[in-house]
Short mmCIF file of C-alpha atoms in Angstrom, two decimals:
data_model
loop_
_atom_site.label_atom_id
_atom_site.label_comp_id
_atom_site.label_asym_id
_atom_site.label_seq_id
_atom_site.Cartn_x
_atom_site.Cartn_y
_atom_site.Cartn_z
CA MET F 872 0.00 0.00 0.00
CA ALA F 873 1.24 3.45 -0.91
CA ASN F 874 1.93 5.82 1.95
CA TRP F 875 0.46 9.21 1.12
CA VAL F 876 1.78 12.48 2.54
CA THR F 877 0.70 16.08 2.04
CA GLY F 878 2.58 18.34 -0.34
CA THR F 879 2.24 22.10 -0.44
CA VAL F 880 2.51 24.03 -3.68
CA ILE F 881 5.16 26.75 -3.54
CA GLU F 882 5.22 27.68 -7.22
CA ALA F 883 2.97 27.18 -10.24
CA THR F 884 4.07 28.04 -13.78
CA PHE F 885 1.92 27.94 -16.90
CA TRP F 886 4.16 27.59 -19.95
CA THR F 887 1.28 27.49 -22.45
CA GLU F 888 -2.49 27.14 -22.18
CA SER F 889 -2.05 23.39 -21.64
CA LEU F 890 1.46 22.89 -20.19
CA PHE F 891 2.31 23.74 -16.60
CA SER F 892 4.70 22.89 -13.79
CA LEU F 893 4.22 22.67 -10.05
CA VAL F 894 6.96 22.97 -7.45
CA ILE F 895 5.98 21.51 -4.10
CA LYS F 896 7.42 20.79 -0.67
CA ALA F 897 6.65 17.42 0.87
CA PRO F 898 8.23 15.02 3.40
CA ILE F 899 9.19 12.27 0.93
CA LYS F 900 11.84 9.57 1.16
CA PRO F 901 15.02 9.77 -0.96
CA PHE F 902 14.58 8.81 -4.60
CA SER F 903 16.79 8.14 -7.61
CA ALA F 904 16.92 10.45 -10.62
CA GLY F 905 14.56 9.12 -13.28
CA GLN F 906 11.95 7.76 -10.88
CA TYR F 907 8.35 8.89 -10.48
CA ALA F 908 5.81 9.50 -7.73
CA LYS F 909 2.05 9.36 -7.68
CA LEU F 910 0.14 12.59 -7.12
CA ALA F 911 -3.48 12.71 -6.05
CA LEU F 912 -6.38 14.97 -5.15
CA GLU F 913 -9.63 14.15 -3.42
CA ILE F 914 -12.30 14.75 -6.04
CA GLU F 915 -15.96 14.14 -5.18
CA GLY F 916 -14.96 11.87 -2.31
CA GLU F 917 -12.54 9.83 -4.41
CA ARG F 918 -8.74 9.90 -4.43
CA VAL F 919 -7.80 10.42 -8.07
CA GLN F 920 -4.14 9.60 -8.68
CA ARG F 921 -1.65 9.54 -11.56
CA ALA F 922 2.09 8.85 -11.91
CA TYR F 923 4.43 11.73 -12.73
CA SER F 924 8.22 11.82 -13.01
CA TYR F 925 10.32 14.10 -10.87
CA VAL F 926 11.90 16.91 -12.89
CA ASN F 927 14.14 18.04 -10.05
CA ALA F 928 17.35 16.40 -8.98
CA PRO F 929 17.04 14.15 -5.91
CA SER F 930 19.43 16.48 -4.07
CA ASP F 931 16.94 19.35 -4.47
CA ASP F 932 14.23 19.40 -1.80
CA HIS F 933 11.95 21.47 -4.05
CA LEU F 934 9.96 18.81 -5.89
CA GLU F 935 9.05 19.72 -9.46
CA PHE F 936 6.57 18.06 -11.83
CA TYR F 937 5.62 18.84 -15.43
CA PHE F 938 2.05 18.37 -16.67
CA VAL F 939 -0.16 18.59 -19.70
CA VAL F 940 -3.82 19.39 -19.19
CA VAL F 941 -5.75 16.43 -20.54
CA PRO F 942 -9.11 17.60 -21.94
CA ASN F 943 -11.89 16.07 -19.84
CA GLY F 944 -9.22 14.46 -17.63
CA LYS F 945 -10.09 13.72 -14.03
CA LEU F 946 -6.91 14.99 -12.41
CA SER F 947 -4.79 17.29 -14.58
CA PRO F 948 -7.40 20.09 -14.96
CA LYS F 949 -7.73 20.16 -11.15
CA LEU F 950 -3.94 20.22 -10.68
CA ALA F 951 -3.81 23.14 -13.09
CA GLN F 952 -6.00 25.14 -10.73
CA LEU F 953 -3.57 24.83 -7.81
CA GLY F 954 -1.48 27.77 -6.68
CA PRO F 955 0.98 28.59 -3.89
CA GLY F 956 -0.33 27.42 -0.54
CA ASP F 957 -2.65 24.78 -1.97
CA THR F 958 -2.09 21.14 -1.07
CA LEU F 959 -2.14 17.78 -2.80
CA GLN F 960 -1.25 14.22 -1.90
CA ILE F 961 2.00 12.52 -2.96
CA THR F 962 3.41 9.05 -2.33
CA ASP F 963 6.37 9.36 0.00
CA GLU F 964 8.29 6.64 -1.84
CA ALA F 965 9.26 6.87 -5.52
CA ALA F 966 8.99 4.02 -8.01
CA GLY F 967 10.38 3.00 -11.38
CA PHE F 968 13.54 1.54 -12.89
CA PHE F 969 14.21 4.27 -15.47
CA VAL F 970 17.51 5.12 -13.77
CA LEU F 971 21.16 5.07 -14.78
CA ASP F 972 21.89 2.11 -12.51
CA GLU F 973 19.79 0.01 -14.89
CA ILE F 974 21.62 1.16 -18.03
CA PRO F 975 24.35 -1.19 -19.29
CA GLU F 976 27.78 0.07 -20.25
CA CYS F 977 27.80 1.98 -23.52
CA GLN F 978 29.69 4.72 -25.28
CA HIS F 979 26.75 6.89 -26.30
CA LEU F 980 23.54 7.35 -24.31
CA TRP F 981 20.52 8.62 -26.23
CA MET F 982 17.75 10.22 -24.16
CA LEU F 983 14.68 10.50 -26.42
CA SER F 984 11.52 12.12 -25.04
CA THR F 985 8.23 13.59 -26.17
CA GLY F 986 6.13 16.22 -24.41
CA THR F 987 6.14 16.21 -20.62
CA ALA F 988 8.23 13.01 -20.60
CA ILE F 989 11.39 15.15 -20.70
CA GLY F 990 11.11 15.16 -16.88
CA PRO F 991 13.18 12.10 -15.88
CA PHE F 992 16.04 13.11 -18.18
CA LEU F 993 16.18 16.57 -16.64
CA SER F 994 16.28 14.97 -13.19
CA ILE F 995 19.15 12.69 -14.21
CA LEU F 996 21.17 15.47 -15.83
CA GLN F 997 20.59 17.97 -13.04
CA GLU F 998 21.78 15.40 -10.48
CA GLY F 999 24.84 14.72 -12.61
CA LYS F 1000 25.86 11.44 -11.02
CA ASP F 1001 27.48 8.60 -13.04
CA LEU F 1002 27.53 10.62 -16.25
CA GLU F 1003 31.25 9.94 -16.62
CA ARG F 1004 30.29 6.45 -17.79
CA PHE F 1005 29.27 7.87 -21.16
CA GLU F 1006 31.42 9.54 -23.77
CA LYS F 1007 28.45 11.40 -25.24
CA ILE F 1008 24.84 11.96 -24.14
CA ILE F 1009 22.23 13.08 -26.66
CA LEU F 1010 19.14 14.71 -25.14
CA LEU F 1011 16.20 14.96 -27.53
CA HIS F 1012 12.93 16.70 -26.77
CA ALA F 1013 10.17 16.25 -29.35
CA VAL F 1014 7.06 18.45 -29.23
CA ARG F 1015 4.23 19.55 -31.50
CA TYR F 1016 4.96 23.28 -31.54
CA GLN F 1017 8.01 25.36 -30.74
CA ARG F 1018 6.20 27.04 -27.84
CA ASP F 1019 5.98 23.62 -26.16
CA LEU F 1020 9.75 23.54 -25.51
CA SER F 1021 9.14 24.72 -21.94
CA TYR F 1022 12.45 23.54 -20.53
CA LEU F 1023 14.72 24.58 -23.39
CA PRO F 1024 16.48 27.21 -21.22
CA LEU F 1025 17.27 24.53 -18.63
CA MET F 1026 18.43 22.17 -21.39
CA GLU F 1027 20.77 24.87 -22.70
CA GLU F 1028 22.06 25.50 -19.18
CA LEU F 1029 22.82 21.78 -18.82
CA ALA F 1030 24.63 21.79 -22.17
CA LYS F 1031 26.89 24.54 -20.84
CA ARG F 1032 27.52 22.46 -17.72
CA TYR F 1033 28.61 19.47 -19.81
CA PRO F 1034 30.04 21.12 -22.96
CA GLU F 1035 32.07 18.13 -24.16
CA LYS F 1036 29.48 15.52 -23.29
CA LEU F 1037 25.87 16.69 -23.77
CA ARG F 1038 24.31 17.38 -27.17
CA LEU F 1039 20.82 18.86 -27.49
CA ILE F 1040 18.32 18.13 -30.24
CA THR F 1041 14.81 19.57 -30.43
CA VAL F 1042 12.14 18.17 -32.74
CA VAL F 1043 8.93 19.94 -33.73
CA SER F 1044 6.31 17.92 -35.58
CA ARG F 1045 3.65 20.45 -36.64
CA GLU F 1046 5.60 23.48 -37.80
CA GLN F 1047 8.98 24.25 -39.32
CA CYS F 1048 11.28 25.89 -36.78
CA GLU F 1049 14.81 27.13 -37.22
CA GLY F 1050 17.22 25.10 -35.12
CA SER F 1051 14.84 22.14 -34.70
CA LEU F 1052 14.33 18.98 -36.68
CA TYR F 1053 10.90 18.52 -38.24
CA GLY F 1054 8.77 15.38 -38.07
CA ARG F 1055 8.39 12.30 -35.90
CA VAL F 1056 11.24 10.60 -34.07
CA PRO F 1057 10.93 7.18 -35.81
CA ALA F 1058 11.06 8.83 -39.24
CA LEU F 1059 14.12 10.85 -38.23
CA ILE F 1060 15.84 7.62 -37.23
CA GLU F 1061 14.89 5.91 -40.46
CA SER F 1062 16.20 8.81 -42.57
CA GLN F 1063 19.34 9.13 -40.41
CA ALA F 1064 18.50 12.81 -39.87
CA LEU F 1065 18.76 12.27 -36.12
CA GLU F 1066 22.29 10.89 -36.39
CA GLN F 1067 23.31 13.67 -38.75
CA ALA F 1068 22.06 16.30 -36.26
CA ALA F 1069 23.89 14.61 -33.38
CA GLY F 1070 27.04 13.90 -35.34
CA ILE F 1071 27.08 10.45 -33.75
CA SER F 1072 26.18 7.01 -35.05
CA LEU F 1073 23.14 5.35 -33.50
CA ASP F 1074 24.00 1.66 -33.51
CA ALA F 1075 23.94 -1.50 -31.42
CA VAL F 1076 27.70 -1.46 -30.83
CA THR F 1077 28.13 1.98 -29.27
CA SER F 1078 24.67 3.12 -28.19
CA HIS F 1079 21.94 2.66 -25.61
CA VAL F 1080 18.58 4.41 -26.04
CA MET F 1081 16.32 5.58 -23.23
CA LEU F 1082 12.76 6.25 -24.46
CA CYS F 1083 10.18 8.21 -22.50
CA GLY F 1084 6.94 9.46 -23.98
CA ASN F 1085 3.56 8.53 -25.31
CA PRO F 1086 3.00 4.84 -26.07
CA GLU F 1087 2.83 5.34 -29.84
CA MET F 1088 6.21 7.08 -29.92
CA VAL F 1089 7.81 4.47 -27.66
CA LYS F 1090 6.48 1.54 -29.67
CA ASP F 1091 7.20 3.01 -33.10
CA THR F 1092 10.70 4.12 -32.13
CA ARG F 1093 11.50 0.78 -30.55
CA ASP F 1094 10.28 -1.01 -33.69
CA MET F 1095 12.32 1.30 -35.92
CA LEU F 1096 15.49 0.72 -33.87
CA LYS F 1097 14.95 -3.02 -34.00
CA ASN F 1098 14.30 -3.11 -37.73
CA THR F 1099 16.96 -0.65 -38.87
CA ARG F 1100 19.65 -0.81 -36.18
CA ASP F 1101 19.31 -4.37 -34.83
CA MET F 1102 18.66 -2.96 -31.35
CA ASN F 1103 16.48 -4.81 -28.83
CA LYS F 1104 14.65 -4.08 -25.60
CA HIS F 1105 16.87 -4.15 -22.51
CA LEU F 1106 15.91 -6.56 -19.75
CA ARG F 1107 17.80 -7.52 -16.61
CA ARG F 1108 17.69 -11.18 -17.62
CA LYS F 1109 18.55 -10.37 -21.24
CA PRO F 1110 20.65 -7.20 -21.76
CA GLY F 1111 19.71 -5.09 -24.76
CA HIS F 1112 19.94 -1.60 -26.19
CA ILE F 1113 16.59 0.09 -25.44
CA SER F 1114 15.10 1.09 -22.07
CA SER F 1115 11.68 2.72 -21.88
CA GLU F 1116 9.32 4.37 -19.45
CA GLN F 1117 5.64 5.11 -19.99
CA TYR F 1118 2.76 5.77 -17.62
CA TRP F 1119 -0.29 4.84 -19.71
#
């Protein structure tokens, strides 16, 4: 059984009409970068809960989460109404295995995300532990519109922190934007446009891919990597090249 504690909102930021972040304070147990918690509100006498990844580093006691307002959703529209001083419920213990400890040795680590699923990668990179294992890290954030790149300033700050290691790629699927690739991630892999932008080969010998995003993106990208790069899903009992996290 999950142990629920009370969190207090200390900051609420609306990036667009449908994307927002909450920063909260809550008495949680230590967690690993890349993990997630469950957040909940009491709505009409029912605890409505969903899983959300931490955006903040585990060493930061300000807990940050990134949300999209789901039309007609039970929870996200209510979370979007919260402001400083409001409270919500959070599990005191994190969950999930989307952490660097689960990633096998590799030369190049590809972090591929869509939408609000950029969160766990930002947590990992802000914490900065065990990054020396990788020669290069490629952080990709794919969104529909340029305005949806909410955390681009933080991504650029992280790139300055790791100038020889971290490479940033942004992808926009519904408009042409200078400085961003255009289209869907699987198609960019198939055309090799992703590798050209990174300047690094994406292959089964040198690379491991972490996927976090909507189920369609995760499945299609995993299939594309398997079919065109001979890369397979990573399991503890059978090491592979692709690790994924999804909450649906």
